[in-house]
Short mmCIF file of C-alpha atoms in Angstrom, two decimals:
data_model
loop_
_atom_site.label_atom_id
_atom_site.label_comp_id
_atom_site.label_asym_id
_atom_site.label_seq_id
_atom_site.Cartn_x
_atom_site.Cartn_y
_atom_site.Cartn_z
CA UNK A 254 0.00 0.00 0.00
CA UNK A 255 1.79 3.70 -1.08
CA UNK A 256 0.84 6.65 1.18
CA UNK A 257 -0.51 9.09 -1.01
CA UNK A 258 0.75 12.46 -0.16
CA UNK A 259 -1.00 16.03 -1.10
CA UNK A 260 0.47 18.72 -2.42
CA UNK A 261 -0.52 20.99 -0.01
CA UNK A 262 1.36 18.48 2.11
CA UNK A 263 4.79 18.44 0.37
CA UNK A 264 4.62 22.21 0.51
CA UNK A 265 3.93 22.53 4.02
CA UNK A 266 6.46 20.08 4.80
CA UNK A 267 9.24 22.19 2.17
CA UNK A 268 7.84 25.28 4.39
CA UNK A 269 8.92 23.54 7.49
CA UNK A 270 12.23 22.46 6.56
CA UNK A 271 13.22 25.98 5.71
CA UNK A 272 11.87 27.36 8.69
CA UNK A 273 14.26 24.97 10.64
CA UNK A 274 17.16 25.35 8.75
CA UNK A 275 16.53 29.45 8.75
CA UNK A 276 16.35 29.74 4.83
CA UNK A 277 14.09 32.37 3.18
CA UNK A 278 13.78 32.08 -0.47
CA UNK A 279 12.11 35.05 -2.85
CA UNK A 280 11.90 35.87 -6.63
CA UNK A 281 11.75 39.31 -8.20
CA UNK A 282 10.90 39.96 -11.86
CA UNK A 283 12.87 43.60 -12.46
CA UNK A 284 11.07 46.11 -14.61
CA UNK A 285 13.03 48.03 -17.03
CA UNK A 286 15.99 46.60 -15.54
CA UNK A 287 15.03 49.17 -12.65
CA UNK A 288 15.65 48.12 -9.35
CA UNK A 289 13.51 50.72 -7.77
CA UNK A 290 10.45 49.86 -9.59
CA UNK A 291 7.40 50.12 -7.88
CA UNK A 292 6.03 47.21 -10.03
CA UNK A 293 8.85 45.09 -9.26
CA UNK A 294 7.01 42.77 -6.47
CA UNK A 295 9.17 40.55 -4.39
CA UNK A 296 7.53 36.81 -4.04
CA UNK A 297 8.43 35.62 -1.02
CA UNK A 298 8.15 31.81 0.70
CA UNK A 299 5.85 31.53 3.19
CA UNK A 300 9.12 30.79 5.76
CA UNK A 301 10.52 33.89 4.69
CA UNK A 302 7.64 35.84 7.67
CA UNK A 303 8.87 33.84 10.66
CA UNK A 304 12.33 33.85 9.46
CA UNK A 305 12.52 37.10 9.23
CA UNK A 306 10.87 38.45 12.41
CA UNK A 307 7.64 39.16 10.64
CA UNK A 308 5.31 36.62 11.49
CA UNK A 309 1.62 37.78 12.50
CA UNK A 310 2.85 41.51 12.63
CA UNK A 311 3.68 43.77 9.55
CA UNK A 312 4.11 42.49 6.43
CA UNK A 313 7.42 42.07 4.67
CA UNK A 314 8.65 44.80 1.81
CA UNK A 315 6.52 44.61 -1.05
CA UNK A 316 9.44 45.82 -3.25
CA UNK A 317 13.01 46.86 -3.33
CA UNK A 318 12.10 50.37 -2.63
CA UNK A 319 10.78 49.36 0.54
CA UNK A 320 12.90 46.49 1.09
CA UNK A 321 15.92 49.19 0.95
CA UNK A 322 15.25 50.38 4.53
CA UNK A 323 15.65 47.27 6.16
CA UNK A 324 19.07 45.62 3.81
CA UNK A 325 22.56 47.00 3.64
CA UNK A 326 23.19 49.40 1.49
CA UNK A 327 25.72 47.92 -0.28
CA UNK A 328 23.23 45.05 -1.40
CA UNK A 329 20.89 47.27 -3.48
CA UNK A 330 24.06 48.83 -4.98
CA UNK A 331 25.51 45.69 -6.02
CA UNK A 332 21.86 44.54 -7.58
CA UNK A 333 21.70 47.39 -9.07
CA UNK A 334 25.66 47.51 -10.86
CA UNK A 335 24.70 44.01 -11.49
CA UNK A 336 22.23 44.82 -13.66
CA UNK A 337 23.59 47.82 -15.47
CA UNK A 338 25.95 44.97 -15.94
CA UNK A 339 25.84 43.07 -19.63
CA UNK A 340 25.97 39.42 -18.35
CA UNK A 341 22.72 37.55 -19.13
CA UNK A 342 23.63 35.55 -15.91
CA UNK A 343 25.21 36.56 -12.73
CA UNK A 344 25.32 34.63 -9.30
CA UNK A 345 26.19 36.43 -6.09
CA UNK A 346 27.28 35.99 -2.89
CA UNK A 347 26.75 38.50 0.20
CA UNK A 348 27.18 38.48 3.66
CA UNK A 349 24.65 41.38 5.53
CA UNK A 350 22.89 42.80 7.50
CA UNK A 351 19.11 43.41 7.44
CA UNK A 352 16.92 44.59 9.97
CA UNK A 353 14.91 42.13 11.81
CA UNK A 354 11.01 42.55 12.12
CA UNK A 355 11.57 43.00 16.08
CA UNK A 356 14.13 46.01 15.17
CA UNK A 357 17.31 44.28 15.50
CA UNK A 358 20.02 43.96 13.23
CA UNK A 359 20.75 40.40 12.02
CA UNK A 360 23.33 38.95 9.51
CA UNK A 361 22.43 36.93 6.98
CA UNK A 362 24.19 35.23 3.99
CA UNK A 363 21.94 35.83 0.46
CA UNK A 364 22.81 34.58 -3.08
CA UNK A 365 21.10 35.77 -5.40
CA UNK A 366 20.91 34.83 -9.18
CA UNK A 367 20.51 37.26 -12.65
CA UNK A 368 19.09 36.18 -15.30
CA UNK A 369 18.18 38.76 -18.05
CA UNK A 370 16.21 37.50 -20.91
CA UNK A 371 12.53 38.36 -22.44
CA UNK A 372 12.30 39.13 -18.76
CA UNK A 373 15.08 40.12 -16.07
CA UNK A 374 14.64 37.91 -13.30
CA UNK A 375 16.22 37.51 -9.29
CA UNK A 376 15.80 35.13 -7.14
CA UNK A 377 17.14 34.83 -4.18
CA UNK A 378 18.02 32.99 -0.92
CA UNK A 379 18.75 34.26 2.59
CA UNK A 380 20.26 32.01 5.23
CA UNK A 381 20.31 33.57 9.19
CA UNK A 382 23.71 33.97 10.28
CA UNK A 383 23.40 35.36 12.92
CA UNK A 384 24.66 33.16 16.05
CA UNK A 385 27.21 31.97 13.85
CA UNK A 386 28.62 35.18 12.85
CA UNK A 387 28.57 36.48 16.58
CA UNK A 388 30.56 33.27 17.76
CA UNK A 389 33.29 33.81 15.10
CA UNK A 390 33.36 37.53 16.39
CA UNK A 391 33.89 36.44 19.94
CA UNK A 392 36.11 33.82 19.13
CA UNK A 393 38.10 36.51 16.67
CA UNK A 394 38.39 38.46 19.87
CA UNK A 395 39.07 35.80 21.79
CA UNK A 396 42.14 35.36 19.91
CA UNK A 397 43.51 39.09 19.41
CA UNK A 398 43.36 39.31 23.50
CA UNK A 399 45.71 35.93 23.60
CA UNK A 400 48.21 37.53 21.13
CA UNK A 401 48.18 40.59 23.13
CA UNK A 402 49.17 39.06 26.15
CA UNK A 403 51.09 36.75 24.83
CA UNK A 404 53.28 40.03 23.23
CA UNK A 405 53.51 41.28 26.34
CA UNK A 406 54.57 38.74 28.43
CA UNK A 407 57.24 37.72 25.82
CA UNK A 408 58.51 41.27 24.38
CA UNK A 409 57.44 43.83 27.42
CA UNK A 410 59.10 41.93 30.23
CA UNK A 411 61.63 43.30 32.60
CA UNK A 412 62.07 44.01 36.27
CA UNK A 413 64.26 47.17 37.80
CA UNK A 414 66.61 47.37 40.90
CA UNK A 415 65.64 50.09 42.94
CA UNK A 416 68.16 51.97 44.92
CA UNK A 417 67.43 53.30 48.00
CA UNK A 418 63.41 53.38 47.55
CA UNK A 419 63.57 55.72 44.64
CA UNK A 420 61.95 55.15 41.55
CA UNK A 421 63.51 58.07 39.51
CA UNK A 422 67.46 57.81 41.15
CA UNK A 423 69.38 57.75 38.26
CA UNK A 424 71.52 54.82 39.25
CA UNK A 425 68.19 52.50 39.27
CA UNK A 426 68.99 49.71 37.18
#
């Protein structure tokens, strides 16, 4: 006997699994090849609300022009070089922040794929960071405060002979 499984199954079960592994996934079709559109509607998954802090409260950016307050900066200006750009296809890889729905900053890790044809297409994935990026930052830290001591105690050592209880006598040695 083979279990029959919906559709509306599968997807809530692909909805789950990128809840858990913190993925949100979106597509974009660019009008004009202009960013900035106001036509230029951003699809996103379902587990793209609760990923990104905005489940049951505001809805997420409708568009890049709205989408621009809450991303880096940098990642609208590389979209946008990318497609003043001539390749028909371009993949990308960036590491940013964008501001969570509860008001904090987050980092997240989004490639995104070009494709210009008939139409000019993105679509994109974001992957939370986050607690990863922190822990590297710590542990970075971590590791500059060993070298520091470690330079100290191995190139700032000495000790001085004090002569009759005066630090600044000139015979002090």
């Amino acid at each position: 006997q083979v279990n029959e499984v919906s559709t509306e199954q599968v997807n809530n079960q692909h909805i789950e699994a990128l809840q858990l592994a913190g993925v949100s996934t979106w597509t974009c079709e660019v009008k004009n090849n202009d960013l900035m559109h106001e036509d230029n509607y951003i699809n996103w998954c379902p587990a793209s609300e609760k990923i990104l802090g905005y489940e049951g409260q505001k809805a997420l950016p409708k568009n890049f022009a709205a989408l621009q307050h809450i991303v880096d900066a940098s990642v609208i200006e590389r979209l946008k070089e990318a497609l003043r750009g001539t390749s028909r296809h371009e993949q990308m890889e960036l590491e940013h922040i964008i501001r969570h729905g509860n008001g904090q900053n987050r980092w997240v890790k989004t490639t995104i794929v070009l494709q210009k044809g008939n139409a000019t297409r993105l679509t994109g994935c974001m992957m939370n960071i986050h607690e990863q990026k922190e822990k590297m930052e710590k542990l970075s830290d971590y590791f500059v405060k060993q070298d520091l001591i470690n330079k100290v105690l191995v190139e700032a050592f000495w000790d001085m002979t004090v002569e009759k209880g005066d630090p600044v006598n000139p015979n002090n040695e």
